[in-house]
Short mmCIF file of C-alpha atoms and ligand atoms in Angstrom, two decimals:
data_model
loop_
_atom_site.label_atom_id
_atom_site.label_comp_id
_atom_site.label_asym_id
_atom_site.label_seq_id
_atom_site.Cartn_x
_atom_site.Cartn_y
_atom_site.Cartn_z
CA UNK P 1236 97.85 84.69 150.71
CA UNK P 1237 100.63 86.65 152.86
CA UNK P 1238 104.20 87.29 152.58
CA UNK P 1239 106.09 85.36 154.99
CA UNK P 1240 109.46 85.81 153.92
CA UNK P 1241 111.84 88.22 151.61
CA UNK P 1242 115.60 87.22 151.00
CA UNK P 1243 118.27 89.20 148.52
CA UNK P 1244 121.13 87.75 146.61
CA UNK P 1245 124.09 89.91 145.30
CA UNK P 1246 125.62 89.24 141.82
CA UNK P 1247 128.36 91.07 140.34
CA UNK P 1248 127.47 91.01 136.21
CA UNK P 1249 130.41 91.37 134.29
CA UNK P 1250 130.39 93.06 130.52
CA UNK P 1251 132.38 91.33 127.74
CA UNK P 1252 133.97 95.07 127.05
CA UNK P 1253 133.88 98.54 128.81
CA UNK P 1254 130.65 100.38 127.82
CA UNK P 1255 131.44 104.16 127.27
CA UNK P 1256 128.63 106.77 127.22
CA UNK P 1257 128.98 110.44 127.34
CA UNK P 1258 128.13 110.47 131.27
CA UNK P 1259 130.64 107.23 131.94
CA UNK P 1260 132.21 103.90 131.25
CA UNK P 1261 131.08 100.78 132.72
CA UNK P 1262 132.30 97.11 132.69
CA UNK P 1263 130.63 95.52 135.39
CA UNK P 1264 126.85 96.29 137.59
CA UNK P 1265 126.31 94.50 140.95
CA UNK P 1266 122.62 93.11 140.28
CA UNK P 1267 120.72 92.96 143.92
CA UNK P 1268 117.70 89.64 143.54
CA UNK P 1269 115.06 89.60 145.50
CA UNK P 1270 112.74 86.31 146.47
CA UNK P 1271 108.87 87.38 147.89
CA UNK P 1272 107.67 84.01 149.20
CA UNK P 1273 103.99 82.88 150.54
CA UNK P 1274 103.35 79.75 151.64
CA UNK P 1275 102.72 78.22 147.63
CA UNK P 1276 104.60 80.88 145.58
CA UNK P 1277 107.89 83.06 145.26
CA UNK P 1278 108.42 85.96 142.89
CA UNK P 1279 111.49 86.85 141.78
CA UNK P 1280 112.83 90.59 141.22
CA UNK P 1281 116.19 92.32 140.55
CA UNK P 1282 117.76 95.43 140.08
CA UNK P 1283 120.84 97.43 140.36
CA UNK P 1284 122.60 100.91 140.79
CA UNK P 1285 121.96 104.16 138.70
CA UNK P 1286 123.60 107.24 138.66
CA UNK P 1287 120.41 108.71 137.10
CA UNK P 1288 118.02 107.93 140.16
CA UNK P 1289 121.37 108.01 142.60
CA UNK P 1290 120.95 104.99 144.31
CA UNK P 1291 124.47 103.26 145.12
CA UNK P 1292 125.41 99.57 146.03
CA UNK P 1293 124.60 100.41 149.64
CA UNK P 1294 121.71 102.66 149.37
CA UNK P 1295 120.14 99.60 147.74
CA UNK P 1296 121.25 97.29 149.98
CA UNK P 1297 119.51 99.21 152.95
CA UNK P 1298 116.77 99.87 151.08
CA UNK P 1299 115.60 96.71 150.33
CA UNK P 1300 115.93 95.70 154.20
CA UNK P 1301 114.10 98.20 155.25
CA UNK P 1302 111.42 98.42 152.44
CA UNK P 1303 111.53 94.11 152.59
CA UNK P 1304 109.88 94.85 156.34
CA UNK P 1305 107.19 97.02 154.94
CA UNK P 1306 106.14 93.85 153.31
CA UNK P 1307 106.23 90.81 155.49
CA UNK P 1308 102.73 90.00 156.73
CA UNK P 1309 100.92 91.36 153.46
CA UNK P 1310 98.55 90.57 150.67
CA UNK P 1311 100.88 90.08 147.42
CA UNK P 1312 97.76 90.84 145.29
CA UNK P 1313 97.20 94.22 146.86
CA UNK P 1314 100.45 95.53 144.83
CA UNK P 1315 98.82 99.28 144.22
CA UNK P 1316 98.71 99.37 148.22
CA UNK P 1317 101.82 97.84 148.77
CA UNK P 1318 103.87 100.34 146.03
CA UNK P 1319 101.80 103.37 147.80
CA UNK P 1320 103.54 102.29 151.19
CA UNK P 1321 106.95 101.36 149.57
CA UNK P 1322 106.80 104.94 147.92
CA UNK P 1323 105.71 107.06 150.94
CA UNK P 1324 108.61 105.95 153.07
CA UNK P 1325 110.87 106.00 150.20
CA UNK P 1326 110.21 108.57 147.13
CA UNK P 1327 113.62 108.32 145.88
CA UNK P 1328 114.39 104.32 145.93
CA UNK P 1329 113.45 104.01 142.56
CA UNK P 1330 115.26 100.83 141.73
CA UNK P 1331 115.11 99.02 144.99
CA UNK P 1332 111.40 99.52 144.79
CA UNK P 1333 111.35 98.45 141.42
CA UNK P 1334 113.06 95.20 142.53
CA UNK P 1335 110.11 94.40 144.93
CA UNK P 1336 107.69 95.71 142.35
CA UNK P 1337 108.67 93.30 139.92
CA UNK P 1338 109.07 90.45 142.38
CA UNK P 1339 105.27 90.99 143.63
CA UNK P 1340 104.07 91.21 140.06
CA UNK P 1341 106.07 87.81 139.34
CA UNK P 1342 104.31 86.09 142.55
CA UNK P 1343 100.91 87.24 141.46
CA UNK P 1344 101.49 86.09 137.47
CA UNK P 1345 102.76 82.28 138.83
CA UNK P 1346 99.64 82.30 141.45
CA UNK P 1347 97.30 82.63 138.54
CA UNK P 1348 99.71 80.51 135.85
CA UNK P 1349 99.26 82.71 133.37
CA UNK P 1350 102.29 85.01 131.78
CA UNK P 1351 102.85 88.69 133.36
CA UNK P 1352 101.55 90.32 129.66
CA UNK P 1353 98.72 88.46 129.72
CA UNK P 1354 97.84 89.24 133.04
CA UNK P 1355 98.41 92.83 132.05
CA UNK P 1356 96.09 92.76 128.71
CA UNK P 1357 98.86 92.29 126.06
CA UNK P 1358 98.61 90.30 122.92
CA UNK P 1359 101.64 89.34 121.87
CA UNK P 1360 104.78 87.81 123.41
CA UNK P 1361 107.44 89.22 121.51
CA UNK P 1362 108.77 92.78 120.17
CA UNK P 1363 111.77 93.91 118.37
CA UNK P 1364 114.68 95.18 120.39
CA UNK P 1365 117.78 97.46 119.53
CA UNK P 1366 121.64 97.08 120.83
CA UNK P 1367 122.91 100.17 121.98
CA UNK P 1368 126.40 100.81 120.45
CA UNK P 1369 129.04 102.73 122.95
CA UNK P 1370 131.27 105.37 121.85
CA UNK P 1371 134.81 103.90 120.62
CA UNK P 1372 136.82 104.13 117.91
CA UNK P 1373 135.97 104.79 114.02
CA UNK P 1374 137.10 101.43 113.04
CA UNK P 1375 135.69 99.30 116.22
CA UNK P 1376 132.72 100.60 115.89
CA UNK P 1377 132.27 99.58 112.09
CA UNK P 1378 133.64 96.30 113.71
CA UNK P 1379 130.69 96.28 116.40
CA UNK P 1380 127.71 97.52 114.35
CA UNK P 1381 128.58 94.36 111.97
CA UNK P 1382 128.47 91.89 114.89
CA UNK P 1383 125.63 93.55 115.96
CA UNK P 1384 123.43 92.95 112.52
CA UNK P 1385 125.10 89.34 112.09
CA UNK P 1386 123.78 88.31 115.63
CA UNK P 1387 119.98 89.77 114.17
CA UNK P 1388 119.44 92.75 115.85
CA UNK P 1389 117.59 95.05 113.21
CA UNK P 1390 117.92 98.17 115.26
CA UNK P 1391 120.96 99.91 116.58
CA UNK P 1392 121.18 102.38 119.53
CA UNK P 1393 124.52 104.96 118.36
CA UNK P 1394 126.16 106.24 121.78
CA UNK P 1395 126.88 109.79 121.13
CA UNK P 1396 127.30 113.17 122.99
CA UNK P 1397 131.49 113.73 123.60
CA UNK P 1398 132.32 114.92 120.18
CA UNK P 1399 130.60 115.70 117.78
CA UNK P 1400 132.58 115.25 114.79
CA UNK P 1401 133.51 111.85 115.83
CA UNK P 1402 129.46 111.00 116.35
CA UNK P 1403 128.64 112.08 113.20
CA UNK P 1404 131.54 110.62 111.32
CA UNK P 1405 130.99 107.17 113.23
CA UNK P 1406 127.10 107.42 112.10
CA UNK P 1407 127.54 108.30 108.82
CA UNK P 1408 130.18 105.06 108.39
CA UNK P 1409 127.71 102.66 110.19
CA UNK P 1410 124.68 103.79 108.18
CA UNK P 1411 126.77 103.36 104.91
CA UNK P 1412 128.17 100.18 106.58
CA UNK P 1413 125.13 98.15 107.46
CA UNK P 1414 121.69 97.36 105.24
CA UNK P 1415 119.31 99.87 104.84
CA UNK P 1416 116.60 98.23 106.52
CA UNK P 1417 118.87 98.38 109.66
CA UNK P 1418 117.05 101.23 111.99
CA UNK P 1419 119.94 103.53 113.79
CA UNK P 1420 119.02 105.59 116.41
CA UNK P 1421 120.94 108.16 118.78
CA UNK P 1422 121.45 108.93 122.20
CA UNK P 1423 123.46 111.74 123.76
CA UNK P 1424 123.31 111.34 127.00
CA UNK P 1425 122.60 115.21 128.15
CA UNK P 1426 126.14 115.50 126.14
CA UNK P 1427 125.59 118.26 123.84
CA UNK P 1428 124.75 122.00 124.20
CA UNK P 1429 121.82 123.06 122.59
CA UNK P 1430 123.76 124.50 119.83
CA UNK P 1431 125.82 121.34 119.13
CA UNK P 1432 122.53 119.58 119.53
CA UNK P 1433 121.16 122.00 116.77
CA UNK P 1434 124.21 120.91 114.61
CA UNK P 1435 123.40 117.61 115.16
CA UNK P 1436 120.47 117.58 113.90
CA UNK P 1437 121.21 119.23 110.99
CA UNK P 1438 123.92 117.24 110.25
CA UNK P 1439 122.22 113.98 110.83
CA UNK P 1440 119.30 114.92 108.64
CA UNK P 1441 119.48 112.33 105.95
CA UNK P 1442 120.40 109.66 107.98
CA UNK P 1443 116.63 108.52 108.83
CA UNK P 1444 117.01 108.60 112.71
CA UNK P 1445 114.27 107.07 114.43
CA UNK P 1446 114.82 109.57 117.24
CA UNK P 1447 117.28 111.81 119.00
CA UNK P 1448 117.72 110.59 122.46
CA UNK P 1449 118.18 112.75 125.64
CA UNK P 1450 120.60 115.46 123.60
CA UNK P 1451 120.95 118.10 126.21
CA UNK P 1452 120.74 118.41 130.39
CA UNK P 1453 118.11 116.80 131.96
CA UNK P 1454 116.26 120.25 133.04
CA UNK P 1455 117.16 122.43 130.03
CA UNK P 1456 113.35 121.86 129.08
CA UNK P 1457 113.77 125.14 127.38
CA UNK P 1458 116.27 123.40 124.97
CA UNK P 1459 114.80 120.24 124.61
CA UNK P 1460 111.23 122.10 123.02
CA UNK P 1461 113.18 124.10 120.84
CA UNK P 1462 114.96 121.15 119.34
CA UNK P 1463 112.01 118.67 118.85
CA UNK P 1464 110.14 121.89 117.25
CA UNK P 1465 113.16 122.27 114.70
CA UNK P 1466 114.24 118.89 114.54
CA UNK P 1467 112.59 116.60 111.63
CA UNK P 1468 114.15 113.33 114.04
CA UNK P 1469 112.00 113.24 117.71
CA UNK P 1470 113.48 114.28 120.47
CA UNK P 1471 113.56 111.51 123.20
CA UNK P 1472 113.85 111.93 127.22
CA UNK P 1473 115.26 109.99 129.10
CA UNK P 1474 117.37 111.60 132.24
CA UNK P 1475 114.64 114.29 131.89
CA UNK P 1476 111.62 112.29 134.25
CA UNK P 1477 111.66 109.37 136.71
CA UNK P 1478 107.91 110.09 137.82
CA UNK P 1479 104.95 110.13 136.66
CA UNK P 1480 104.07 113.86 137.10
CA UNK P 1481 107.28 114.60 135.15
CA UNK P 1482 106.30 112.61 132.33
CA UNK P 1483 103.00 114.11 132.57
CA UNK P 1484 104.48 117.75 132.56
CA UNK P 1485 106.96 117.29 129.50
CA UNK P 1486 104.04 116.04 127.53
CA UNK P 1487 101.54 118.84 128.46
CA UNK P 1488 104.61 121.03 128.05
CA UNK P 1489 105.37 119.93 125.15
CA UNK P 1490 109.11 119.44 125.64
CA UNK P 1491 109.18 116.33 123.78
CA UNK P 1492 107.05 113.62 122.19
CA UNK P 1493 108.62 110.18 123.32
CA UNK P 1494 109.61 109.24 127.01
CA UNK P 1495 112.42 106.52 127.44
CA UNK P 1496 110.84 104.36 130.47
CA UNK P 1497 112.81 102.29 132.49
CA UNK P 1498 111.56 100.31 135.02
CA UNK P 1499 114.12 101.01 137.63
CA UNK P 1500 114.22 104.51 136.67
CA UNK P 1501 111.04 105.11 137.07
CA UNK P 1502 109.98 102.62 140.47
CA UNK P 1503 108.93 99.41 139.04
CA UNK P 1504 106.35 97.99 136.71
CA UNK P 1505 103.17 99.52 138.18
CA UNK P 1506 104.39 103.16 138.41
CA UNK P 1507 105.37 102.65 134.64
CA UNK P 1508 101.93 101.87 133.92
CA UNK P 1509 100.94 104.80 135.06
CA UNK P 1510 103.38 106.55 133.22
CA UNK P 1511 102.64 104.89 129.78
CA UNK P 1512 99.01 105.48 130.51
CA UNK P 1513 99.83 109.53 130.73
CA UNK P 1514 101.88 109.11 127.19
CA UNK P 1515 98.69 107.52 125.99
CA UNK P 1516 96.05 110.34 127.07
CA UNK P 1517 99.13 112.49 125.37
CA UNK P 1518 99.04 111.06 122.06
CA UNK P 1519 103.20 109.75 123.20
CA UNK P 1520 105.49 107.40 122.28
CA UNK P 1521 107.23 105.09 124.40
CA UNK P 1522 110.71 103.56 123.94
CA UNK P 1523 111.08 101.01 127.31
CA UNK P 1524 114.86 100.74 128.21
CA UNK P 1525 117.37 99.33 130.79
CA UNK P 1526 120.52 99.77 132.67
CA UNK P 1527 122.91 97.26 133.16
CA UNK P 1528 120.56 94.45 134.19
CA UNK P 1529 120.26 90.62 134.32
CA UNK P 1530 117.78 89.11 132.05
CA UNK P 1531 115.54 88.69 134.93
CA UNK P 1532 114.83 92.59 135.08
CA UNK P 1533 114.97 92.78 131.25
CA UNK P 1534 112.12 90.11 131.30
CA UNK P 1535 109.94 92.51 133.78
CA UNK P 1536 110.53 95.27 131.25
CA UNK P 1537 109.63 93.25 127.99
CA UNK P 1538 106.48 91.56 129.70
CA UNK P 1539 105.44 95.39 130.60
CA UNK P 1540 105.98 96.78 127.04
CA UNK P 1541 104.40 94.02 125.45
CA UNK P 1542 101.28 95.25 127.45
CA UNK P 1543 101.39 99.18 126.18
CA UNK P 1544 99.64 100.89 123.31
CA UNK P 1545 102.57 103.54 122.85
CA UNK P 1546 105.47 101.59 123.29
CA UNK P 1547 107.00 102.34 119.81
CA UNK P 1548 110.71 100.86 120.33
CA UNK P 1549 112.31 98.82 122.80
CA UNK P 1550 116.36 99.11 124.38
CA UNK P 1551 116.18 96.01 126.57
CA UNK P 1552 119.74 94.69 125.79
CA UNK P 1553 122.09 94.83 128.44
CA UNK P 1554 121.44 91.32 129.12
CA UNK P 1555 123.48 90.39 126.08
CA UNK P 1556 126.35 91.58 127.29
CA UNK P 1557 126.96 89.87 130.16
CA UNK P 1558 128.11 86.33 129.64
CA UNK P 1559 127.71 85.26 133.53
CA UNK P 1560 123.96 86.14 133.66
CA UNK P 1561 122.67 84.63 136.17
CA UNK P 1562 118.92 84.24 134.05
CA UNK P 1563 120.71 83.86 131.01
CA UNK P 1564 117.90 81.68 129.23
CA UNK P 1565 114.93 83.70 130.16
CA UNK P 1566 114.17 85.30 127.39
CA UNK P 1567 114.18 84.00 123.38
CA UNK P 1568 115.67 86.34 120.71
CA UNK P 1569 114.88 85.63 117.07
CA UNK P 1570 115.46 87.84 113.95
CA UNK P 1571 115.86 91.02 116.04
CA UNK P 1572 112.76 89.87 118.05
CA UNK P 1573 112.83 89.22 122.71
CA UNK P 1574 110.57 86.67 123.13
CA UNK P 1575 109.23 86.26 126.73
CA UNK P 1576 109.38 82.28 127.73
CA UNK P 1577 105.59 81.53 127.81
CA UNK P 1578 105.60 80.83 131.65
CA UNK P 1579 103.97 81.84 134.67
CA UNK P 1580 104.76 85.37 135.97
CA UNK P 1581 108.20 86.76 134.34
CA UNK P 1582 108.68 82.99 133.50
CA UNK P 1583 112.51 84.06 134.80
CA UNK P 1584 113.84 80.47 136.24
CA UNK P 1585 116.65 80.77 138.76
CA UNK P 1586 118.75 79.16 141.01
CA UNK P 1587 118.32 81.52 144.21
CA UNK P 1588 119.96 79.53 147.01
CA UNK P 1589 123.34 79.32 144.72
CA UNK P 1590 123.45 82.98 143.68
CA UNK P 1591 126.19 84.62 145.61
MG1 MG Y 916 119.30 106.99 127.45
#
């Protein structure tokens, strides 16, 4: 089996309302597709931009040219190989690699018909996701964390990190607001200084946060083990690592306990096996988490964390958001629960040619 031909599609995803974090707002995320075909299969990928690996519109747009022509002649089984040559040329494409990644894993779960989790040793075909909340005001957030239970999420991502009265006041009202078996969780987005952070935490002490999410800059690492060592809520990173030997130094370090991995983040599915297999061998936790993706990436992600041991929580939800997904029906959602379609590969149907 060879590769005889890689094309790309462009789709601008548009978000129902603005999404404000404490690095940004965003209401829209051009997704980039990419088709692998052999002579009997195609795999799909996708990606887009992140400010967090620094790859722009047109940094992906070259990349996955030039990267695409890396590819064209080879084995789509030999996907270790291929990622090794996609990597040496370019260290820093994380998400464009990711794109092709995913696309060679979907070619070689459709060649052998069975579902990318099974092909990767999982067990089940569905976990429970959260929907992150942005920061907005008191009462439209009490407004959004009620749509967000009546649609059946069961967890709930908190957006935090500009002020922190606001964050805590906002908390407090949603975890009064919505039923107690409703997890909340909180992400700062590098937002806070370590002494706000240590507020926080104080602060937020009753509330039963499953974890404290990327609270300070991305290389205070100093800050970061102080908090989880104070803190009774983890400490999650996120900005903090995009490769493997990161990951493996802030768990040796001991600068925190769970890793956020993201597939386009980090370079694609098999780079984040790597990765989860380091938070493994570290006793870790794994959360696995998203930009602002179409389903079809959101798919990859679910079909990899449905293959981990420490993949404790899952923030694959952007897909939600957008009502002109192009891979809208990909994926199943049930009482709080993404449920993977059952088919071949990602088992992501789309129509290529009539993407534009
Ligand atoms: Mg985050």
């Amino acid at each position: 089996m060879r590769i005889r031909g890689i094309d790309f599609r462009e789709v601008l995803l548009e978000r129902e309302e603005e999404f404000v974090i404490a690095t940004g707002t965003s209401k829209s995320a051009l997704n980039f597709v990419a088709r692998i075909e052999t002579e009997d299969f195609c795999g799909l990928g996708s990606c887009c931009p992140s400010s967090v690996t620094g790859e722009t519109s047109d940094s992906i747009r070259k990349d996955l040219q030039t990267l695409s022509g890396k590819l064209i002649g080879e084995d789509p089984t030999q996907i270790q190989k291929l990622n090794e040559k996609m990597a040496s040329s370019h260290p820093e494409s994380k998400c464009a690699r990711a794109c092709l990644d995913m696309a060679l894993w979907d070619l070689v779960g459709k060649a052998s018909g069975r579902p990318l989790y099974d092909i990767l040793g999982g067990s089940r075909d569905r976990m429970m996701t959260d929907m992150s909340l942005g920061i907005m005001d008191f009462d439209k957030t009490l407004e959004t964390a009620k749509r967000i239970v009546s649609r059946g999420f069961k967890a709930i991502k908190m957006k935090v990190g500009l002020d922190i009265d606001e964050d805590i006041a906002r908390l407090l009202a949603v975890r009064e607001e919505v039923p107690g078996d409703i997890t909340l969780s909180a992400d700062a987005n590098q937002g806070y200084s370590y002494e706000t952070a240590v507020e926080f935490v104080k602060r937020t002490k009753d509330l039963g946060l499953a974890y404290l999410e990327q609270p300070v800059a991305q290389h205070d690492h100093v800050s970061l083990m102080k908090l989880d060592e104070l803190s009774m809520v983890p400490i999650m990173v996120d900005e903090s690592f995009k490769t493997s030997q990161e990951a493996a130094s802030i768990l040796a370090g001991r600068t925190a306990r769970l890793l956020n991995i993201k597939l386009l983040k980090c370079g694609g599915i098999t780079e984040s096996l790597v990765i989860e297999s380091i938070c493994a061998a570290f006793n870790g936790g794994t959360l696995v988490g998203c930009y602002s993706e179409s389903a079809l990436s959101i798919a990859a992600g679910l079909h990899f964390a449905l293959s981990g041991s420490t993949i404790e929580f899952l923030d694959l939800d952007s897909h939600f958001t957008f009502p002109n997904d192009f891979a809208k029906d990909a994926l199943g959602f049930e009482s709080g629960l993404l449920i993977v379609s059952g088919r071949p590969g990602l088992g992501v149907e789309v129509d290529f040619d009539s993407l534009d």
